[in-house]
C-alpha positions as CSV (number, residue, x, y, z in Angstrom):
1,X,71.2,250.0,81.3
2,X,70.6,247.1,83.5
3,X,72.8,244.2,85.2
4,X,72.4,240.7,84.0
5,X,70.6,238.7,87.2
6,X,71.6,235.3,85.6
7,X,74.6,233.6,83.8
8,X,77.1,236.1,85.3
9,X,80.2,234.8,87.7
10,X,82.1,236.6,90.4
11,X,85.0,237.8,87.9
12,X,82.3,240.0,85.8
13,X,78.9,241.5,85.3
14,X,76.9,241.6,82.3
15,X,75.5,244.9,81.6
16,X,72.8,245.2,78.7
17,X,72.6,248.7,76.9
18,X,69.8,250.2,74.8
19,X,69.9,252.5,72.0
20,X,67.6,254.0,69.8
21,X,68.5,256.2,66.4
22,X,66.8,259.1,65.2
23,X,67.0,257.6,62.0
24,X,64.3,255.4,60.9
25,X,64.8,251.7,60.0
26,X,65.8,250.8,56.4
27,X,66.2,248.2,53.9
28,X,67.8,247.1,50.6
29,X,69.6,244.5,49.1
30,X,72.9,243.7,50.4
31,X,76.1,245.7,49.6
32,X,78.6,243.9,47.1
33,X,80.9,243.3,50.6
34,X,78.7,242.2,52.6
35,X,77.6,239.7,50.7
36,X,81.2,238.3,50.1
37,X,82.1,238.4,54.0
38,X,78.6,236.2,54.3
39,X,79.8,233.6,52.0
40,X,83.0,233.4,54.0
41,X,81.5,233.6,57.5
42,X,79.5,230.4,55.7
43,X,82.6,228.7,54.6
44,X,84.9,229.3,57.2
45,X,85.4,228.9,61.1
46,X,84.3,231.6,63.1
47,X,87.8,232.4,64.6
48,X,89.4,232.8,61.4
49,X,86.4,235.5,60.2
50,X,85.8,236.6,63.5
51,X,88.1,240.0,63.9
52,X,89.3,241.4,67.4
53,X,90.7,244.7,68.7
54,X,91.6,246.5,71.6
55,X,91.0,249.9,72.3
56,X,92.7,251.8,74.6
57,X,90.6,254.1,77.7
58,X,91.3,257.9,77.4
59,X,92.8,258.9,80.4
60,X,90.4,259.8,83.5
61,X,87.4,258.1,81.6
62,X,84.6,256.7,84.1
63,X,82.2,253.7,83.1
64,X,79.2,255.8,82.7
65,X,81.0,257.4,80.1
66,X,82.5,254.8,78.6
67,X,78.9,253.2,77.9
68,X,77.2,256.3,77.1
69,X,80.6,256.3,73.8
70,X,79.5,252.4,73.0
71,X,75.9,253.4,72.9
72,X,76.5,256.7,70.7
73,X,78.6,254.7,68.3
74,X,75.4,252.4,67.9
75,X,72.9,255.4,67.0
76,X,75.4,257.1,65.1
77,X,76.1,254.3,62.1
78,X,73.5,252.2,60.5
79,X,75.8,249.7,60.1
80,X,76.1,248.6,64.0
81,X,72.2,248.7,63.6
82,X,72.1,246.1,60.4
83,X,70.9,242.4,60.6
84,X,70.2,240.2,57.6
85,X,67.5,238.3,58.2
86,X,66.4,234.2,57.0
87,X,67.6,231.2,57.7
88,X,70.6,230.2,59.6
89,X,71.0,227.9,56.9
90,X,70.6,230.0,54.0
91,X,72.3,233.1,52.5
92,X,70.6,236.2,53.5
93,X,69.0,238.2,50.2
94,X,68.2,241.3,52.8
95,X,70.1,243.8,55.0
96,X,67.3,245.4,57.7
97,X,68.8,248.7,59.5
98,X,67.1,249.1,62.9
99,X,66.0,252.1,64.5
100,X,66.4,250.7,68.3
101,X,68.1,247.8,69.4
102,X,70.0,246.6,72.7
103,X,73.6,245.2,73.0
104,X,75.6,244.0,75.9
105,X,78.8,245.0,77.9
106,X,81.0,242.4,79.6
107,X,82.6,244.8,82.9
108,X,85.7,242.7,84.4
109,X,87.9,243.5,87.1
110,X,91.4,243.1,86.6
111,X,92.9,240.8,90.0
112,X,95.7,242.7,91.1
113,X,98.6,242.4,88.8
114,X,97.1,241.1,85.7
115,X,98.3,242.0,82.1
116,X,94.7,243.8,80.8
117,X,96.1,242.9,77.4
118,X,96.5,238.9,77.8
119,X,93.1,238.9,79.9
120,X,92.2,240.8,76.7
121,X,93.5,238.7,74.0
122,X,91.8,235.9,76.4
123,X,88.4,237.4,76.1
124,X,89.0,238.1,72.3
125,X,90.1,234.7,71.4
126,X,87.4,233.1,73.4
127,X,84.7,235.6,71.1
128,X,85.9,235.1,67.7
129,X,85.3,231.5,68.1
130,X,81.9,231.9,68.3
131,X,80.1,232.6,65.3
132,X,77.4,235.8,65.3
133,X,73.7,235.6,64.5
134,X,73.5,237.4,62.0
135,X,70.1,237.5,61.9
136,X,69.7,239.2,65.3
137,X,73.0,240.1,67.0
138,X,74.6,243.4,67.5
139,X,77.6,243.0,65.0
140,X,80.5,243.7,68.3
141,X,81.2,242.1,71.8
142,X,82.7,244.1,74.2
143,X,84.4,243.5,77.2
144,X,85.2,246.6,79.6
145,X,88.3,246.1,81.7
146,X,88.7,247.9,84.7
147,X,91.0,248.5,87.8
148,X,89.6,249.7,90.8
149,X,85.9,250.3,89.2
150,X,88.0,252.4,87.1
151,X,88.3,251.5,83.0
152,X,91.4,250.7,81.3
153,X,91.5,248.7,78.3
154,X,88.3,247.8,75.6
155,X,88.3,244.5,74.2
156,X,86.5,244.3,70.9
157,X,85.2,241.3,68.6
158,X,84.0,242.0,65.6
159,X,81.6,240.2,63.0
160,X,83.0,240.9,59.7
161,X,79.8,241.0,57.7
162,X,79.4,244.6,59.1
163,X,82.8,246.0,59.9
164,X,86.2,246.0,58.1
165,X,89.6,246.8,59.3
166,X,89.4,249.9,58.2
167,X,85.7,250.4,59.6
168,X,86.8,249.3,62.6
169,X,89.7,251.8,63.1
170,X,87.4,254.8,62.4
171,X,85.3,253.2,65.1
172,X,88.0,253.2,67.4
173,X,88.9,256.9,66.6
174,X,85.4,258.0,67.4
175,X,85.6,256.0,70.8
176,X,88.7,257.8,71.7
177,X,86.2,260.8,71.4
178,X,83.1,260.1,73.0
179,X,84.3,258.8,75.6
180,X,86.9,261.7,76.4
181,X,83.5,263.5,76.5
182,X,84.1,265.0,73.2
183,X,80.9,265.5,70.3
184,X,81.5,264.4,67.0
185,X,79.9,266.2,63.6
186,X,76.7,264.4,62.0
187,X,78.7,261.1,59.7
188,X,78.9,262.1,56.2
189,X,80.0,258.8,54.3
190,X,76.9,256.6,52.9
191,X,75.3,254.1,54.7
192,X,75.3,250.7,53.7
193,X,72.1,250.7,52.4
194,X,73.4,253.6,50.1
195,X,76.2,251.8,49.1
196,X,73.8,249.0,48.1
197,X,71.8,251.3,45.7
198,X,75.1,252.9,43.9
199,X,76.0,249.3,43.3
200,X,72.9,247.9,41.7
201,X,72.5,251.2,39.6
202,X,74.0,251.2,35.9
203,X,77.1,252.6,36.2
204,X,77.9,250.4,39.2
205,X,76.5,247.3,37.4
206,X,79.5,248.4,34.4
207,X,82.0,248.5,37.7
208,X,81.3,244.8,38.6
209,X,81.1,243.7,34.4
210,X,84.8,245.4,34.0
211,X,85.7,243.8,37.1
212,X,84.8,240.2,36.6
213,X,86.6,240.8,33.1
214,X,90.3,241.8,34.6
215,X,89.8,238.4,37.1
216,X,89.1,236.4,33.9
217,X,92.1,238.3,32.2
218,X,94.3,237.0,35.4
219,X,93.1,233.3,36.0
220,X,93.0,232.2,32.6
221,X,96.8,232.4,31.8
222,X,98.6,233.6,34.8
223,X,100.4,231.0,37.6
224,X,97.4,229.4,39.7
225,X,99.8,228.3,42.6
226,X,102.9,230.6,42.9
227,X,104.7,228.1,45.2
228,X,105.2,225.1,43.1
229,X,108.5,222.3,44.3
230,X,109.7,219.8,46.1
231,X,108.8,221.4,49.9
232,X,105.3,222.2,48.8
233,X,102.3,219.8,50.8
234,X,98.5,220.1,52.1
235,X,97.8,223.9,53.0
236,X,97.4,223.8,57.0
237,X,96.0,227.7,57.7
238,X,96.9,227.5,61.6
239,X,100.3,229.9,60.1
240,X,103.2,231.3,62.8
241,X,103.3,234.9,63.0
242,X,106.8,237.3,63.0
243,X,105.7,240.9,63.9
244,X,108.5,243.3,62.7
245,X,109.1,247.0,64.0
246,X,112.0,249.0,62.6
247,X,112.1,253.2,62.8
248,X,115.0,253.0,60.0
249,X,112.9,250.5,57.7
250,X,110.2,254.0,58.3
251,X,113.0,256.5,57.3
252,X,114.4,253.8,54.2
253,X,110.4,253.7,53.2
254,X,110.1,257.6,53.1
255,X,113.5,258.1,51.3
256,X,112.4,255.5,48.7
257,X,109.2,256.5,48.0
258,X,110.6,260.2,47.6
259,X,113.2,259.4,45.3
260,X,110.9,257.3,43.1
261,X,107.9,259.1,43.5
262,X,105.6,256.1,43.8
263,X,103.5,255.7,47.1
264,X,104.4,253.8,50.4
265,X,102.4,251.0,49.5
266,X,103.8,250.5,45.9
267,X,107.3,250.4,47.0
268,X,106.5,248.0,50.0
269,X,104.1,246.0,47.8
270,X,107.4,246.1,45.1
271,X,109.9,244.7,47.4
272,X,107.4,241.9,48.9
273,X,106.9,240.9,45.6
274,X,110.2,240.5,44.1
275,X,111.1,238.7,47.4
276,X,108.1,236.4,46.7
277,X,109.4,235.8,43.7
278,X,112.9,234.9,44.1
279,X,111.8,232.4,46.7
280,X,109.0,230.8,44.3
281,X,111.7,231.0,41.1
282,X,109.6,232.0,38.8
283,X,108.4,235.7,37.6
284,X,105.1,236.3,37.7
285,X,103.3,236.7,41.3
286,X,99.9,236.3,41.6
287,X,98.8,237.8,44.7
288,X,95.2,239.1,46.6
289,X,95.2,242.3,48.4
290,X,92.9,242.8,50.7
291,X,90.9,246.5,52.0
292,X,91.2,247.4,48.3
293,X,87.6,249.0,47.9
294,X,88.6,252.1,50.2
295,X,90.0,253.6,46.9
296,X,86.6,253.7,45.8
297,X,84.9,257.8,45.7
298,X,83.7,259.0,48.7
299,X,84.0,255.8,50.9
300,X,87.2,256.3,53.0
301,X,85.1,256.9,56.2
302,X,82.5,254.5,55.4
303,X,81.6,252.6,57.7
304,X,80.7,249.2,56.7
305,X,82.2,246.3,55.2
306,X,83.9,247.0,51.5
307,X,86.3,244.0,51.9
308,X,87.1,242.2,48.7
309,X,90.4,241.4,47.2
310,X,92.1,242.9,44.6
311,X,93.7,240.8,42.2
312,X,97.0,241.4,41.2
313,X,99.5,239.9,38.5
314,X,103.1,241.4,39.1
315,X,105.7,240.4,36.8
316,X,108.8,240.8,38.3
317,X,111.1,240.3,35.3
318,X,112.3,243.4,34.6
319,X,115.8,245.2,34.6
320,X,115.8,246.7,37.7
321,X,113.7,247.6,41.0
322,X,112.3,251.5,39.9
323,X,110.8,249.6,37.2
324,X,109.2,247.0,38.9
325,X,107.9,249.9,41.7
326,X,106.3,251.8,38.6
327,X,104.5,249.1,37.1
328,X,103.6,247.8,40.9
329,X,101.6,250.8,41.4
330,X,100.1,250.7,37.8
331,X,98.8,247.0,38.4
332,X,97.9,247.9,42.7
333,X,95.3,250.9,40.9
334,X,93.9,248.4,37.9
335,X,93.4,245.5,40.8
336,X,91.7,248.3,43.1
337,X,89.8,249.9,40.7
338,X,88.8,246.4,39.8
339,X,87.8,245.0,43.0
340,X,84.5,245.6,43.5
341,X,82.4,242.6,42.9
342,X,79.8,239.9,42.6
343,X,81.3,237.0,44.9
344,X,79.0,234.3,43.5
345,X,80.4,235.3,39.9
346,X,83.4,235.1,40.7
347,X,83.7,232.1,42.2
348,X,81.7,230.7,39.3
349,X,84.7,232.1,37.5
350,X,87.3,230.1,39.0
351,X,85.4,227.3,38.4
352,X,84.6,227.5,35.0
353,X,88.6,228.6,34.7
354,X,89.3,225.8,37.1
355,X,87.8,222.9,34.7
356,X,89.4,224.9,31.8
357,X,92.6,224.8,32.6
358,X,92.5,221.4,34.7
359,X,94.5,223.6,37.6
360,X,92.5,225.7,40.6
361,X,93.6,229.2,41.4
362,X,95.0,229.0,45.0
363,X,95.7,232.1,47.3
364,X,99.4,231.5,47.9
365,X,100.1,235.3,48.2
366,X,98.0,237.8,50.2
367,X,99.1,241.5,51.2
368,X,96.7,243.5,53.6
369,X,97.5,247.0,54.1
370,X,95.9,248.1,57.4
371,X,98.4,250.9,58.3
372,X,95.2,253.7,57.7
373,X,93.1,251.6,60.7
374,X,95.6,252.4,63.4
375,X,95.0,256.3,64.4
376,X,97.9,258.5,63.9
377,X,98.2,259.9,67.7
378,X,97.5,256.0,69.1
379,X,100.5,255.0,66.6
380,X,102.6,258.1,68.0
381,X,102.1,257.0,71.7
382,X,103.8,253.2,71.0
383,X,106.5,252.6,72.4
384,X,109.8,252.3,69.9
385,X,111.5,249.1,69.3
386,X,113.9,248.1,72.0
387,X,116.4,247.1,69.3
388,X,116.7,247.5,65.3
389,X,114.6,245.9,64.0
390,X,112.1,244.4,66.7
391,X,111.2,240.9,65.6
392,X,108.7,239.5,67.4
393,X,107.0,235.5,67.5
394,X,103.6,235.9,68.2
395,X,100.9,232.7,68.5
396,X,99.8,230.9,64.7
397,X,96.9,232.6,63.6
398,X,94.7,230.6,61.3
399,X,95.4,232.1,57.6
400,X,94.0,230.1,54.6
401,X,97.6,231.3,52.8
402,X,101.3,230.4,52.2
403,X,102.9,234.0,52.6
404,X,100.5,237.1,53.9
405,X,102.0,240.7,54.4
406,X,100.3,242.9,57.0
407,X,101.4,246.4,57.4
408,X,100.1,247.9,60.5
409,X,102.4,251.0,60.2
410,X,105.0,252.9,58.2
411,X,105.1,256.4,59.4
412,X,108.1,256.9,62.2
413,X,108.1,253.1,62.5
414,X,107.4,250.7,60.0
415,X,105.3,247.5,61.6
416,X,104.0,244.3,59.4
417,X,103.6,241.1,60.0
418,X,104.5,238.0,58.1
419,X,102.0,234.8,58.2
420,X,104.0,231.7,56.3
421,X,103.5,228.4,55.8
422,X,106.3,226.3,57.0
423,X,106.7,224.6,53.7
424,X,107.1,228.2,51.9
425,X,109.3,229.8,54.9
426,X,110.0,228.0,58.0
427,X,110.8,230.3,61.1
428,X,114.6,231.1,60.2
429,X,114.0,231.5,56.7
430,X,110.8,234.0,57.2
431,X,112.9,236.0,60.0
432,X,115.9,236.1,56.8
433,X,112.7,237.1,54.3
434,X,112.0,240.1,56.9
435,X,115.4,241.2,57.2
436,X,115.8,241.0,53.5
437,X,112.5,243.5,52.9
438,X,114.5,245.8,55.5
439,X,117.5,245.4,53.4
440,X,115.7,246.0,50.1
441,X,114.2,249.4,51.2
442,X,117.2,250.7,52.6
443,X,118.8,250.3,49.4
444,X,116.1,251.5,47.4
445,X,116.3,254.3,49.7
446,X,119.2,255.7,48.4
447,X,120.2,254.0,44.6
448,X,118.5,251.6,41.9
449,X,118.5,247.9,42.7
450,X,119.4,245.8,39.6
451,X,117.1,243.1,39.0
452,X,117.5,240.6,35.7
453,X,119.7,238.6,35.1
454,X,122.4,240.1,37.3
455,X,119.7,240.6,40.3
456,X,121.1,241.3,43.7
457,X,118.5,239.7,45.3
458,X,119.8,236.1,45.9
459,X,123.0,238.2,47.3
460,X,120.7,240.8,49.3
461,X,118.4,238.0,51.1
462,X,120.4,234.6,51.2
463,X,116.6,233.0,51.1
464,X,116.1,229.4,49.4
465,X,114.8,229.5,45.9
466,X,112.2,226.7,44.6
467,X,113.9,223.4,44.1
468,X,112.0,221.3,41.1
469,X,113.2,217.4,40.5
470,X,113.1,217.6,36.7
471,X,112.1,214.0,36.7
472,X,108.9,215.2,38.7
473,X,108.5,218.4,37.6
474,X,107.1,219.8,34.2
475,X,105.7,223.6,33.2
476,X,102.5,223.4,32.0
477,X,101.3,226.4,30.6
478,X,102.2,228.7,33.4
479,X,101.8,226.4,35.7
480,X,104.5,224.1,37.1
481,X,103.4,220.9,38.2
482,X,104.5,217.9,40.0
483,X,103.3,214.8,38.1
484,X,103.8,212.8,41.7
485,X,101.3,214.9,43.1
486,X,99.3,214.3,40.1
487,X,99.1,210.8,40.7
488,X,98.5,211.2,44.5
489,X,95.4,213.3,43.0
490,X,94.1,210.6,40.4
491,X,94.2,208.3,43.7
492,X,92.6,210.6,45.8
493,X,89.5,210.9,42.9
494,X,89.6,207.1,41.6
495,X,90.5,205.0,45.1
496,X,88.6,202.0,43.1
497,X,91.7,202.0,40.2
498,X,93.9,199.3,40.0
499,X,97.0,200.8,39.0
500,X,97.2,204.5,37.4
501,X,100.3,206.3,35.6
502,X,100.7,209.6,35.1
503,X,103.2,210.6,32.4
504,X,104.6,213.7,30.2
505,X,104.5,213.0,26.3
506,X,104.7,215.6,23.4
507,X,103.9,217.7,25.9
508,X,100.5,216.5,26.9
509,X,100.2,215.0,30.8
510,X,99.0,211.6,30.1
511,X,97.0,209.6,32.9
512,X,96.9,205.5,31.8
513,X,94.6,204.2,34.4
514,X,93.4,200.7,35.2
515,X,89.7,201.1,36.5
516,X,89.5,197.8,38.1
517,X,86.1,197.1,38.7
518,X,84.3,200.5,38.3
519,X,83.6,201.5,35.0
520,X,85.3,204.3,34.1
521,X,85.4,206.6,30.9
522,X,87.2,209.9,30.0
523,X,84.7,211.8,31.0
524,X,84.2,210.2,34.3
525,X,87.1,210.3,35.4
526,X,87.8,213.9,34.8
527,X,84.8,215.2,36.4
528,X,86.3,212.8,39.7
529,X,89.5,214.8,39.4
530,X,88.2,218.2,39.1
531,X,85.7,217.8,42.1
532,X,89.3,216.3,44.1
533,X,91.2,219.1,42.7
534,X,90.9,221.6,45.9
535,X,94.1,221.3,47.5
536,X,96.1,219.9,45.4
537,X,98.3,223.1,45.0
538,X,101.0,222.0,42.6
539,X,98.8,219.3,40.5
540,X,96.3,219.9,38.0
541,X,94.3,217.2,36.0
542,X,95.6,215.5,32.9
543,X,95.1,216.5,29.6
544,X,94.1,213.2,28.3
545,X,93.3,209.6,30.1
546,X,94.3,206.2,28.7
547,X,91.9,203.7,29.8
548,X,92.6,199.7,28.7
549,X,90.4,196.8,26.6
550,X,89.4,199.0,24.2
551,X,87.3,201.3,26.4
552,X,89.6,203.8,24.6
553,X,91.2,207.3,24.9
554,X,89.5,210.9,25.1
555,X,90.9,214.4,25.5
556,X,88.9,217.0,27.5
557,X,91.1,219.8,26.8
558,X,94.4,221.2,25.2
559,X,96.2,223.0,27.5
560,X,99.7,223.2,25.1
């Protein structure tokens, strides 16, 4: 361990901290998760893939043993050890697991006064917008706050090509540990390297076939955008964020999931989506859970990154809400079971679905269920809500959604938060769709919630429902779409056209274009609309284009 002599200011010191593991380096090909959480680390910016925690000091810890915790936690688990080396500008092939390595250790002294959890958030927020090297670069940041030279608060950022939520929570538990001064058994769970070699052997190659097959089943005729009317615009991710803490939404959980004998998550994930529903007026939700893989045998204390959605298609038209919980938890186990992947495929998939169906899937609906991350005794030990329920503004997180559900806890005190996009829920409407969940599970606690055509919902939540100008709005398909924004589109992909209609005929969407001075043919066009598709939510491309002086008309597709 040694001190930084450069680069460091008055407020902290830098301390560097080797390890080295008994276990000898390794390599493989990269695990079906990593190589996802690479292509989004690529896409995206670093504070939106970047992850933070903090982790709390067991009481008496000293700094010696504090590091002596970090640098055990590095020797334990290969994956702290993995790099994936190339090219900064190209996708790795390659995970390498080093034997010894070095990491640093940010030590700053609270001033007298300060919140450690704001100058911790500060330190966090300042490190997930940085992106990692993942060639070379120990896959967490720490900073070590301390009062006195004594420690009281860890702040954590996290590169997500290594870790997951749930990862990361098991890391935290084994902190709590070490640096108590407790020993910890030999880890059990495979390495990622391991993981690797299950995946690319035959029965895991079958996994990722039957997997790519239920996507396909799901984009090729379900909604693409669940939020489809008049409110709906461009998809800014910077989304306000209501935390929610309620003890009797815990006890209302427990009694529902007892009386219907379905799991926590299925009622939660039931009520969420029938709420979704109501609000989008239409059926069928299309939604992505996330931390889905941990289903998978023998990897609930893996520690790694298994994070890939699960894709889920709940139809919410059904007589009453123990039906919809039922089949909820049939379709959560088919979309877990299913979500172990290849990313390039499947994004090849929603293209090839994309130019298919003229309409891109978008994630309008996203549920991430991190209440296994958070350690029982650390949940125990928060303090209850001051009133009932708690509900909490925090700062907009960036969130490349329209509604995300994150459950943080449900035993004793049921936590989540709610990201929305203003033109889905603004602030009064998403606290009404959070007391309207509470409301839900409370009833389903004790009786049968009739859904159908008598649903209490509307009654229950008093949240808008989609509004759709039927002069602008036809179903196509599944899909409802906006023929304004459809024009908008053709503009967006032919700026050169002198004049372009978009129109709805014997059911068929119709685009009669003037090219002006670019020659222009059915083909052309299309592929221009489909490459300006992204983002255009509640448009799709037309089904035929009209084009004047003979140059004639052409169909690439029937979507009736």
């Amino acid at each position: 361990m040694s001190a930084a002599p450069a680069g460091n200011t008055p407020e902290h010191t830098t301390l560097t901290l080797h390890y080295r593991s008994t276990a000898p380096e390794a390599e493989g090909p990269l695990t079906l998760g990593q190589d996802n959480m690479i292509r989004c680390l690529r896409h995206d910016e670093p504070s939106h893939m970047n992850k933070q925690a903090t982790w709390s000091v067991p009481p008496g810890a000293e700094l010696p043993a504090c590091l002596d915790a970090l640098r055990t936690l590095a020797e334990r688990h290969a994956a702290l050890r993995t790099v994936f080396p190339g090219p900064a500008d190209r996708h790795p092939e390659r995970q390498r697991v080093r034997a010894a390595g070095e990491f640093t250790v940010r030590v700053i002294p609270l001033a007298d006064g300060e919140d450690p959890a704001a100058r911790a958030e500060a330190y966090c927020w300042d490190g997930r917008r940085q992106a990692f090297d993942l060639a070379a670069e120990f896959p967490l940041r720490f900073a070590l706050l301390t009062r006195d030279d004594a420690p009281v608060l860890l702040a954590v950022v996290i590169c997500h090509a290594q870790l997951d939520g749930v990862a990361t929570g098991l890391l935290f538990q084994e902190w709590l540990t070490l640096a108590a001064g407790g020993t910890l058994p030999p880890p059990t769970a495979p390495t990622p390297v391991e993981v690797a070699e299950q995946e690319q052997s035959a029965s895991g190659q079958r996994r990722t076939k039957a997997a790519l097959r239920h996507w396909e089943h799901i984009l090729a005729d379900r909604p693409t955008s669940v939020f489809a009317d008049d409110r709906i615009g461009p998809n800014d991710t910077l989304l306000p964020t209501l935390g929610v803490r309620s003890t009797a939404g815990a006890a209302a959980l427990e009694r529902a999931a007892a009386r219907t004998g379905a799991s926590n998550s299925a009622v939660l994930l039931a009520c969420y989506a029938v709420l979704a529903a109501h609000r989008a007026a239409r059926s069928t939700v299309v939604m992505a859970a996330l931390s889905a893989n941990r289903h998978r045998p023998g990897l609930a204390d893996h520690i790694g990154t298994l994070a890939q959605d699960a894709l889920l298609a709940v139809d919410t038209d059904c007589p009453d809400l123990d039906t919809l919980i039922a089949r909820t938890q049939a379709h959560a186990l088919s979309g877990y079971w299913h979500a172990t992947f290849d990313a390039e495929r499947i994004w090849q998939l929603i293209e090839d679905v994309a130019v298919r169906r003229g309409a891109r899937f978008a994630r309008h609906v996203v549920v991430n269920d991190l209440s296994a991350t958070v350690p029982a005794e650390i949940a125990a030990a928060r303090p209850l809500p001051p009133t009932e329920p708690d509900l909490a503004w925090y700062p907009a997180e960036p969130t490349p959604t329209r509604l995300m559900l994150n459950i943080w806890r449900t035993a004793g005190c049921l936590e989540f938060t709610l990201h929305t996009h203003p033109d889905v829920l603004d602030r009064e409407e998403t606290e009404l769709f959070a007391h309207a969940l509470l409301r839900l599970l409370d009833l389903a606690g004790t009786r049968n919630v009739t859904l159908g055509p008598d649903s209490e919902i509307a009654p229950l939540s008093g949240l808008p429902t989609a509004r759709r100008d039927k002069a602008r709005w036809q179903q196509v398909g599944t899909n409802w779409i906006d023929l304004d924004a459809v024009a908008d589109l053709l503009r967006t992909a032919l700026p050169t056209a002198r004049d372009i209609e978009v129109t709805w005929e014997n059911d068929e969407l119709i685009a009669t274009i003037d090219p002006g001075p670019t020659p222009l043919t059915p083909t052309r066009a299309h592929t221009a609309v489909m490459a300006a598709l992204p983002g255009h939510d509640t448009a799709m491309a037309p089904q035929r284009y009209v084009l004047p002086h003979g140059t004639g008309t052409g169909r690439d597709r029937d979507l009736r």
